[in-house]
Coordinates of N, CA and C and ligand atoms in Angstrom, one line a residue:
X16 N 1.0 -1.2 -0.1 CA -0.2 0.1 -0.1 C 1.1 1.4 -0.1
X17 N 0.7 2.1 -0.7 CA 1.2 3.5 -0.8 C 0.7 4.4 -0.2
X18 N 1.0 4.7 0.6 CA 0.2 6.1 1.5 C 0.7 7.2 1.8
X19 N 0.0 8.5 1.5 CA 0.9 10.0 1.6 C -0.1 10.6 3.1
X20 N 0.8 11.3 3.8 CA 0.2 11.7 5.2 C 0.1 13.1 5.0
X21 N -0.7 13.6 5.1 CA -0.7 15.6 4.5 C -1.3 16.2 5.9
X22 N -0.7 17.3 5.9 CA -1.5 18.1 7.5 C 0.0 18.8 7.5
X23 N -0.6 20.3 8.9 CA 0.2 21.0 8.7 C 1.5 20.4 9.8
X24 N 2.8 21.2 9.4 CA 4.0 21.0 10.5 C 3.2 20.7 12.1
X25 N 3.8 19.5 12.4 CA 2.9 19.4 14.0 C 1.7 19.2 14.2
X26 N 1.0 18.8 13.2 CA -0.3 18.0 12.7 C 0.1 16.7 13.6
X27 N 1.2 16.2 13.7 CA 1.3 14.5 14.2 C 1.7 13.5 13.4
X28 N 1.9 14.0 11.7 CA 2.5 13.0 10.8 C 3.3 12.0 11.4
X29 N 4.6 12.6 12.1 CA 5.6 11.6 12.2 C 4.8 10.6 12.9
X30 N 4.8 10.7 13.9 CA 3.4 10.1 15.0 C 2.6 8.9 14.3
X31 N 2.0 9.5 13.7 CA 1.0 8.8 12.6 C 1.7 7.9 11.4
X32 N 2.9 8.4 11.2 CA 3.3 7.4 10.2 C 4.3 6.3 10.7
X33 N 4.6 6.6 11.7 CA 5.3 5.4 12.4 C 4.4 4.4 13.0
X34 N 2.9 4.8 13.4 CA 1.6 4.0 13.9 C 1.5 2.6 12.6
X35 N 1.2 3.7 11.3 CA 1.2 2.7 10.2 C 2.2 2.2 9.7
X36 N 3.4 2.6 10.3 CA 4.9 1.8 9.7 C 4.6 0.0 10.3
X37 N 4.3 0.7 12.1 CA 4.4 -0.8 13.0 C 3.3 -1.5 12.4
X38 N 1.9 -1.2 12.0 CA 0.6 -2.2 11.7 C 0.8 -2.7 10.0
X39 N 1.5 -2.0 9.4 CA 1.3 -2.3 8.2 C 2.8 -2.8 7.6
X40 N 4.0 -3.2 8.5 CA 5.2 -3.3 8.2 C 5.8 -2.8 6.9
X41 N 5.4 -1.3 6.7 CA 5.8 -0.6 5.3 C 6.9 0.7 6.2
X42 N 8.2 0.9 4.9 CA 8.5 2.0 5.7 C 7.9 3.6 5.3
X43 N 8.0 4.6 6.9 CA 7.7 5.8 6.8 C 8.9 6.5 6.4
X44 N 8.5 7.5 5.6 CA 9.6 7.6 4.7 C 9.7 9.6 4.8
X45 N 10.3 10.4 5.7 CA 10.3 11.5 6.4 C 11.4 12.1 5.4
X46 N 10.8 13.3 4.6 CA 12.0 14.0 3.4 C 12.5 14.7 4.7
X47 N 11.9 15.4 5.6 CA 12.3 16.3 6.6 C 13.7 15.4 7.2
X48 N 13.5 14.4 7.7 CA 14.3 13.5 8.4 C 15.4 13.4 7.7
X49 N 15.3 13.3 6.6 CA 16.6 12.4 5.3 C 17.1 14.2 5.5
X50 N 16.7 15.3 5.2 CA 17.1 16.8 5.2 C 17.8 16.7 6.1
X51 N 17.4 16.7 7.0 CA 17.8 17.4 8.2 C 19.5 16.0 8.5
X52 N 19.4 15.0 8.7 CA 20.3 14.0 8.5 C 21.6 14.6 7.5
X53 N 21.3 14.8 6.4 CA 22.1 15.5 5.5 C 22.9 16.6 6.3
X54 N 22.3 17.7 7.1 CA 22.3 19.0 7.1 C 23.2 18.6 8.4
X55 N 22.7 17.8 9.2 CA 23.7 17.4 10.4 C 25.2 16.6 10.0
X56 N 25.3 15.8 8.8 CA 26.3 15.2 8.4 C 27.3 16.2 7.4
X57 N 27.1 17.6 7.1 CA 27.7 18.6 6.3 C 27.8 18.1 4.8
X58 N 26.3 17.1 4.5 CA 26.7 16.9 3.0 C 26.5 17.9 2.2
X59 N 26.5 18.0 0.5 CA 26.4 19.1 -0.4 C 24.8 19.2 -0.1
X60 N 24.0 18.2 0.0 CA 22.7 18.4 0.1 C 21.9 18.9 1.3
X61 N 22.6 18.7 2.7 CA 22.6 19.2 3.5 C 23.1 21.0 3.0
X62 N 24.4 21.3 2.7 CA 24.6 22.7 2.6 C 23.7 23.2 1.7
X63 N 22.9 22.7 1.0 CA 21.6 23.6 -0.1 C 20.6 23.6 1.1
X64 N 20.0 22.7 1.8 CA 18.9 23.1 2.1 C 18.6 23.4 3.3
X65 N 20.0 23.6 4.2 CA 20.4 24.2 5.0 C 19.6 25.8 5.8
X66 N 19.6 26.5 4.4 CA 19.0 28.1 4.9 C 17.8 28.0 4.9
X67 N 17.2 27.2 4.0 CA 15.6 27.3 3.8 C 15.1 26.7 5.1
X68 N 15.3 25.6 5.2 CA 14.8 25.0 6.5 C 15.0 25.9 7.6
X69 N 16.2 26.1 8.2 CA 16.0 27.1 9.2 C 15.3 28.5 9.2
X70 N 14.8 28.9 8.1 CA 13.9 29.9 7.9 C 12.5 29.6 7.7
X71 N 12.2 28.2 7.8 CA 11.0 27.6 7.9 C 10.4 27.9 6.4
X72 N 11.3 27.7 5.2 CA 10.5 27.9 4.0 C 10.8 26.2 3.7
X73 N 10.6 25.7 2.5 CA 10.1 24.9 1.5 C 12.1 25.0 1.1
X74 N 12.5 23.5 1.0 CA 13.3 23.4 0.4 C 13.1 23.0 -1.1
X75 N 14.0 23.5 -2.5 CA 13.4 23.5 -3.6 C 12.7 22.2 -4.3
X76 N 12.0 22.3 -5.2 CA 11.1 21.2 -5.6 C 12.2 20.1 -6.1
X77 N 12.8 20.4 -7.1 CA 13.6 20.0 -7.3 C 14.8 18.9 -6.5
X78 N 15.2 19.8 -5.8 CA 15.8 18.9 -5.1 C 14.9 17.9 -4.1
X79 N 13.9 17.9 -3.6 CA 13.3 17.1 -2.9 C 12.7 15.8 -3.4
X80 N 12.5 16.3 -4.7 CA 11.7 15.3 -5.7 C 12.9 14.3 -6.1
X81 N 13.9 14.6 -6.1 CA 15.3 13.8 -6.6 C 15.7 13.0 -5.1
X82 N 15.0 13.3 -4.4 CA 15.7 12.7 -3.2 C 14.6 11.6 -2.7
X83 N 13.2 12.0 -3.1 CA 12.2 11.1 -2.5 C 12.4 9.9 -3.8
X84 N 12.6 10.4 -5.1 CA 12.5 9.6 -6.1 C 13.8 8.1 -5.9
X85 N 15.0 8.9 -5.3 CA 16.3 7.6 -5.0 C 15.0 7.1 -3.8
X86 N 14.9 7.5 -2.9 CA 14.2 6.3 -1.6 C 13.3 5.7 -1.8
X87 N 12.4 6.1 -2.6 CA 11.5 4.7 -2.9 C 11.9 3.7 -4.0
X88 N 13.0 4.1 -4.6 CA 13.8 2.8 -5.6 C 14.1 2.3 -4.8
X89 N 14.5 2.3 -3.5 CA 15.0 1.1 -2.5 C 14.2 0.0 -2.4
X90 N 14.9 -1.2 -2.0 CA 14.2 -2.1 -2.0 C 13.2 -2.4 -0.8
X91 N 13.7 -1.6 -0.2 CA 12.6 -2.3 1.5 C 11.2 -1.0 0.9
X92 N 11.2 -0.2 -0.5 CA 9.6 0.3 -0.6 C 9.2 -0.6 -1.6
X93 N 9.4 -1.9 -1.9 CA 8.8 -2.7 -2.8 C 7.2 -2.9 -2.8
X94 N 6.8 -3.1 -1.1 CA 5.9 -3.4 -1.3 C 5.0 -2.1 -0.6
X95 N 5.6 -1.8 -0.5 CA 4.8 0.0 -0.5 C 5.4 1.5 0.5
X96 N 4.9 1.9 0.8 CA 5.6 3.2 1.4 C 4.5 4.1 2.5
X97 N 4.7 4.7 3.2 CA 4.3 5.8 3.5 C 4.8 7.4 3.5
X98 N 4.4 8.3 2.8 CA 5.3 9.4 2.6 C 4.8 10.7 3.6
X99 N 5.7 10.8 4.9 CA 5.4 11.6 5.9 C 6.3 13.4 5.2
X100 N 5.3 14.2 4.7 CA 6.1 15.2 4.7 C 6.4 15.3 3.2
X101 N 6.1 14.5 2.3 CA 6.0 14.7 0.8 C 4.8 13.8 0.2
X102 N 4.2 15.0 -0.7 CA 4.4 15.9 -1.5 C 4.3 17.4 -0.4
X103 N 4.5 18.5 -0.7 CA 4.4 19.5 -0.1 C 3.7 20.6 -0.7
X104 N 4.0 20.0 -2.0 CA 3.6 21.2 -3.0 C 2.8 20.7 -4.3
X105 N 2.4 21.5 -5.3 CA 1.5 20.7 -6.0 C 2.4 20.5 -7.3
X106 N 3.8 21.0 -7.7 CA 4.4 20.3 -8.8 C 4.8 19.3 -7.9
X107 N 5.4 18.8 -6.4 CA 5.3 17.6 -6.3 C 4.8 16.6 -6.0
X108 N 3.5 16.8 -6.2 CA 2.5 15.7 -5.7 C 2.3 15.3 -8.1
X109 N 2.7 16.4 -8.7 CA 2.6 16.0 -10.2 C 3.6 15.6 -10.9
X110 N 4.9 15.4 -10.0 CA 6.5 14.5 -10.0 C 6.1 13.3 -9.8
X111 N 5.2 13.1 -8.7 CA 4.8 11.6 -8.5 C 3.9 10.8 -8.9
X112 N 3.2 11.2 -9.7 CA 2.4 11.2 -10.5 C 3.5 10.4 -11.6
X113 N 4.3 11.3 -12.1 CA 4.9 11.0 -13.4 C 5.6 10.3 -13.1
X114 N 6.2 9.9 -12.0 CA 7.3 8.7 -11.6 C 6.1 7.2 -11.7
X115 N 4.8 7.2 -12.0 CA 4.4 6.3 -11.9 C 3.8 5.9 -10.8
X116 N 4.0 6.4 -9.8 CA 3.9 5.9 -8.7 C 1.8 6.1 -8.1
X117 N 1.2 4.6 -8.1 CA 0.1 5.1 -7.6 C -0.3 5.2 -6.4
X118 N -0.7 6.2 -5.9 CA -1.1 6.4 -4.2 C -2.2 5.9 -4.0
X119 N -2.9 5.1 -3.1 CA -3.9 4.4 -2.5 C -4.5 5.2 -1.7
X120 N -4.2 5.8 -0.8 CA -5.1 6.8 0.0 C -4.1 7.8 0.5
X121 N -4.8 9.3 0.6 CA -3.7 10.5 1.2 C -4.6 10.7 2.9
X122 N -4.2 10.6 3.6 CA -4.5 10.8 5.1 C -4.2 12.2 5.3
X123 N -5.4 13.1 5.5 CA -5.0 14.4 6.1 C -5.1 14.6 7.2
X124 N -4.5 14.9 8.3 CA -4.5 15.5 9.4 C -5.1 16.5 9.8
X125 N -6.0 17.0 10.5 CA -6.3 17.9 10.7 C -6.3 19.0 12.0
X126 N -5.1 19.8 12.2 CA -5.1 20.5 13.3 C -5.4 21.8 13.0
X127 N -5.7 22.3 14.4 CA -5.6 24.2 14.0 C -4.8 24.7 14.2
X128 N -4.5 25.7 13.7 CA -3.4 26.6 13.9 C -2.6 27.1 15.4
X129 N -4.0 27.4 16.3 CA -3.4 27.7 17.8 C -2.7 26.4 18.2
X130 N -3.4 25.7 18.2 CA -3.0 24.0 18.7 C -1.3 23.6 18.2
X131 N -1.5 24.1 16.8 CA 0.1 23.5 16.2 C 1.4 24.7 16.9
X132 N 0.9 25.6 17.0 CA 1.8 26.5 17.8 C 2.3 26.2 19.5
X133 N 0.9 25.6 20.0 CA 1.3 25.0 21.5 C 2.3 23.7 21.1
X134 N 1.7 23.1 20.6 CA 2.5 21.7 20.2 C 4.0 21.8 19.5
X135 N 4.4 22.9 18.7 CA 5.4 22.8 18.1 C 6.4 23.6 19.2
X136 N 6.3 24.7 20.0 CA 6.9 25.3 20.8 C 7.7 24.5 21.9
X137 N 6.4 23.5 22.3 CA 6.8 22.6 23.3 C 7.7 21.8 23.1
X138 N 7.7 21.1 21.7 CA 8.2 19.7 20.8 C 10.1 19.6 21.6
X139 N 10.6 18.8 22.0 CA 11.9 18.6 22.4 C 12.3 17.4 20.8
X140 N 13.4 17.2 20.3 CA 13.6 16.1 19.6 C 15.4 16.4 20.3
X141 N 15.4 14.5 19.6 CA 16.6 14.3 20.2 C 18.0 14.4 18.9
X142 N 19.0 15.0 19.5 CA 19.5 15.8 18.7 C 20.8 14.5 17.9
X143 N 20.2 13.4 18.5 CA 21.4 12.8 17.6 C 20.1 11.0 16.7
X144 N 19.3 10.7 17.9 CA 18.1 9.9 16.6 C 17.2 10.2 16.0
X145 N 16.8 11.6 16.5 CA 15.3 12.1 16.2 C 14.5 11.9 17.0
X146 N 14.5 11.1 18.1 CA 12.6 10.7 18.6 C 12.4 11.9 19.5
X147 N 11.5 12.5 19.4 CA 10.3 13.1 19.7 C 9.7 13.3 20.9
X148 N 9.9 14.6 21.4 CA 8.9 14.4 23.0 C 8.2 15.8 23.1
X149 N 7.7 16.0 24.0 CA 6.3 17.5 24.5 C 7.1 17.8 25.5
X150 N 7.2 18.8 26.0 CA 7.9 19.4 27.6 C 6.6 18.9 28.1
X151 N 4.7 19.0 27.7 CA 3.9 18.7 28.8 C 3.6 17.5 28.5
X152 N 3.5 17.6 27.2 CA 2.5 16.0 27.0 C 3.2 14.7 26.6
X153 N 4.4 14.8 26.5 CA 5.4 13.3 26.0 C 6.8 14.1 26.9
X154 N 7.0 13.9 27.9 CA 8.4 14.5 28.6 C 9.1 13.3 28.3
X155 N 10.6 13.6 28.3 CA 11.3 12.4 28.4 C 11.2 12.2 29.9
X156 N 12.2 10.9 30.3 CA 12.1 11.0 31.7 C 13.2 11.7 32.4
X157 N 14.1 11.6 31.6 CA 15.1 12.8 32.6 C 15.0 13.9 31.5
X158 N 15.0 15.3 32.2 CA 14.5 16.4 31.4 C 15.9 16.9 30.6
X159 N 16.1 16.9 29.0 CA 16.7 17.0 28.2 C 17.7 15.8 28.1
X160 N 17.2 14.8 27.8 CA 17.9 13.6 27.9 C 17.3 12.4 26.9
X161 N 17.2 11.8 26.0 CA 16.2 11.1 25.4 C 16.4 10.3 25.9
X162 N 14.9 9.7 25.8 CA 15.0 7.9 26.6 C 15.5 6.9 25.5
X163 N 15.4 7.3 24.1 CA 16.1 6.1 23.6 C 17.4 5.8 23.4
X164 N 18.3 7.3 23.5 CA 19.5 6.6 23.1 C 20.6 7.6 23.9
X165 N 19.8 8.1 25.0 CA 21.0 9.0 26.1 C 21.1 10.5 25.2
X166 N 21.0 10.9 24.1 CA 21.4 11.7 23.2 C 20.6 13.0 24.0
X167 N 20.6 14.3 24.0 CA 20.4 15.6 24.2 C 18.9 15.9 23.4
X168 N 18.0 16.2 23.9 CA 16.9 16.7 23.2 C 17.1 18.0 23.4
X169 N 16.5 18.7 22.2 CA 16.6 19.9 22.0 C 15.5 20.4 21.5
X170 N 15.5 21.6 21.2 CA 14.4 22.4 20.5 C 15.0 22.8 19.2
X171 N 14.0 22.1 17.9 CA 14.4 22.6 16.8 C 14.5 23.9 16.2
X172 N 15.4 24.0 15.3 CA 15.7 25.7 15.1 C 14.2 26.4 14.6
X173 N 13.9 25.4 13.9 CA 12.5 25.4 12.9 C 11.3 25.5 13.7
X174 N 11.5 25.2 15.0 CA 10.5 25.4 16.0 C 10.5 26.3 17.1
X175 N 10.9 27.5 17.0 CA 11.0 28.7 17.4 C 9.7 29.9 16.9
X176 N 9.2 30.0 18.2 CA 7.6 31.1 17.3 C 7.7 31.4 16.6
X177 N 8.5 32.4 16.1 CA 8.2 33.2 14.9 C 8.3 32.2 13.6
X178 N 9.3 31.2 13.8 CA 9.8 30.5 12.3 C 8.1 29.5 12.2
X179 N 7.8 29.2 13.3 CA 6.7 28.5 13.4 C 5.6 29.1 12.8
X180 N 5.2 30.4 12.8 CA 4.5 30.8 12.1 C 4.6 31.1 10.6
X181 N 5.7 31.1 9.9 CA 6.2 31.5 8.9 C 5.8 29.8 8.2
X182 N 6.1 28.7 8.8 CA 5.8 27.2 8.6 C 4.6 27.3 8.3
X183 N 3.7 27.7 9.2 CA 2.3 27.5 8.7 C 1.7 28.5 7.9
X184 N 2.4 29.3 7.6 CA 2.1 30.5 6.6 C 2.2 29.3 5.5
X185 N 3.6 29.2 4.8 CA 3.6 28.3 4.1 C 3.1 26.8 3.6
X186 N 2.5 26.7 5.1 CA 1.8 25.7 4.3 C 0.3 25.7 4.1
X187 N -0.3 26.9 4.6 CA -1.7 26.8 4.3 C -1.2 27.5 2.5
X188 N -0.4 28.3 1.9 CA 0.2 28.8 0.6 C 0.3 27.8 0.1
X189 N 1.2 26.8 0.1 CA 1.8 25.8 -0.5 C 1.2 24.6 -0.1
X190 N 1.2 24.2 0.5 CA 0.9 22.7 0.9 C -0.6 22.3 0.9
X191 N -1.4 23.4 1.6 CA -2.9 23.1 1.8 C -3.7 22.6 0.2
X192 N -3.1 22.8 -0.8 CA -3.6 23.2 -2.2 C -3.9 21.7 -2.3
X193 N -3.1 20.7 -2.0 CA -2.6 19.0 -2.2 C -4.1 18.9 -1.7
X194 N -5.2 19.3 -1.1 CA -6.2 18.8 -0.4 C -7.1 18.5 -1.4
X195 N -6.7 19.4 -2.6 CA -8.0 19.3 -3.2 C -7.4 18.7 -4.5
X196 N -6.6 18.7 -4.6 CA -5.5 18.0 -6.0 C -5.9 16.5 -5.9
X197 N -6.1 16.2 -4.4 CA -6.5 14.9 -4.2 C -7.4 14.4 -3.6
X198 N -8.3 15.7 -3.8 CA -10.3 15.1 -2.9 C -10.6 14.7 -4.8
X199 N -9.9 15.6 -5.6 CA -10.4 15.4 -7.2 C -10.0 14.0 -7.4
X200 N -9.3 13.4 -7.0 CA -8.9 12.1 -7.3 C -9.4 10.9 -6.3
X201 N -10.3 11.4 -5.6 CA -11.1 10.6 -4.7 C -10.2 9.8 -3.6
X202 N -8.8 10.1 -3.3 CA -8.1 9.5 -2.6 C -7.7 10.3 -1.1
X203 N -8.8 10.9 -0.9 CA -8.3 12.0 0.4 C -9.5 11.5 1.3
X204 N -9.0 11.1 2.2 CA -9.7 10.7 3.9 C -9.0 11.7 4.8
X205 N -10.0 12.6 5.2 CA -9.8 13.3 6.2 C -10.1 13.3 8.0
X206 N -8.7 13.1 8.8 CA -8.7 12.6 9.9 C -8.9 14.1 10.6
X207 N -9.5 14.1 11.9 CA -9.4 14.9 13.0 C -8.6 15.0 14.0
X208 N -7.8 15.4 14.3 CA -7.0 15.3 15.0 C -7.1 15.5 16.3
X209 N -7.2 14.2 17.3 CA -7.4 14.7 18.9 C -6.8 14.9 20.0
X210 N -6.8 15.5 20.8 CA -6.5 15.6 22.4 C -5.3 15.1 22.4
X211 N -6.0 13.8 22.5 CA -5.1 12.3 22.8 C -4.7 11.3 21.5
X212 N -3.1 11.4 21.4 CA -2.7 11.2 20.3 C -3.4 9.2 20.2
X213 N -3.4 8.9 21.2 CA -4.0 7.2 21.2 C -5.2 7.3 19.7
X214 N -6.3 8.6 20.4 CA -7.2 8.7 19.9 C -7.3 9.1 18.2
X215 N -6.4 9.8 18.3 CA -5.7 10.1 16.5 C -5.3 8.8 15.7
X216 N -4.5 8.1 16.6 CA -4.4 6.6 16.0 C -5.0 6.0 15.5
X217 N -6.1 5.5 16.5 CA -7.3 5.3 16.0 C -8.0 5.4 14.8
X218 N -8.1 6.4 14.8 CA -8.7 7.0 13.7 C -7.8 6.9 12.4
X219 N -7.0 7.1 12.7 CA -5.8 7.0 11.5 C -6.0 5.5 11.1
X220 N -5.5 4.4 11.6 CA -6.1 3.4 11.2 C -7.2 2.8 10.7
X221 N -7.8 3.3 11.3 CA -9.5 3.2 10.8 C -9.6 3.7 9.3
X222 N -8.9 5.0 9.2 CA -9.2 5.1 7.7 C -8.2 4.6 6.7
X223 N -6.8 3.8 7.5 CA -6.2 3.1 6.9 C -7.1 1.8 6.2
X224 N -7.6 0.8 7.4 CA -8.5 0.0 6.4 C -9.5 0.1 5.8
X225 N -10.1 1.6 5.9 CA -11.0 1.3 5.2 C -11.9 0.9 3.7
Ligands
AMP15 P1 9.5 18.6 8.3 O1 10.3 17.6 9.6 O2 8.7 17.7 7.7 O3 8.5 19.6 9.1 O4 10.5 19.0 7.4 C1 11.4 20.3 8.0 C2 11.8 21.1 6.9 O5 12.7 20.1 5.9 C3 10.6 21.7 6.3 O6 10.5 23.2 7.0 C4 11.2 22.1 4.8 O7 12.2 23.7 4.8 C5 12.1 20.8 4.6 N1 11.2 20.0 3.8 C6 10.7 18.8 4.3 N2 10.4 17.8 3.4 C7 10.1 18.7 2.3 C8 9.4 18.3 0.8 N3 8.7 17.7 0.7 N4 9.6 20.1 0.5 C9 10.5 21.2 0.6 N5 10.8 21.1 1.8 C10 10.5 20.1 2.7

C-alpha cells in the first residue's frame, strides 16, 4: 500500500506514520528527516537545504523530488511506503504522478493553527536519533535526555515561535492546495486530530483499513 500523510507541520504526521509503519510493516519516509540528516552530516545536500529549513521555507522542489525518487527506489519500498512530509507542493504531487507511483490513500490530519503553535513550541527532539518529545504531553523521563539513546533533546531551530508562524503560512499557501488535488482523485481521507494522540492513531488506522 502506498500512502501519503498530509497535514500542517506539527499535526502529528510523524507519529501517525510510525503507527501505520508498525501496523502494515512498510517504511515511513520523512523528507524532513532525510534533509536533517544531510545537514547534520554536512553533505552537499545538507549545505544546500540548511538555510531554507532554518527559516521555515520549503527546500526547492527539484531537490526534494530527487531525494524522494531515490528513496522509494530502494528495496524496502517494494511492498509500499508511507510518505510523511512529501508532497508539499502541487509540482511535487505531479512529479510523483509522473514517476508512475500509484497512491492508494492520502490521509489528511487536521489540527487548528493555535494547537500547532502550542505543540511545536513545546516539542523537543533528540539531536542524535531524532526521537520526539513534548515538554507537557510527552516529556522524556529525564529532562533534556533522550529515553531511547541518551542523546540531548533540543528545540528544533524551526520550532521557534516566529519560524512556526512562517511554516504555517507556507503550509496554507503551498501545501494546503494538495487537499483539493487529492480530493479530485477521490483519494483524500480526513482525520480530525484529537487531544489524545492514541485517539488520533485509532482514527488513522481506521482510515487506512477503510
Ligand atoms: P518536516 O520535518 O517534515 O517538518 O520538514 C522540515 C523542513 O524540511 C521543512 O520545513 C522544509 O524546509 C524541509 N522539507 C521537508 N520536506 C519537504 C518537501 N517535501 N518539500 C520542501 N521542503 C521540505
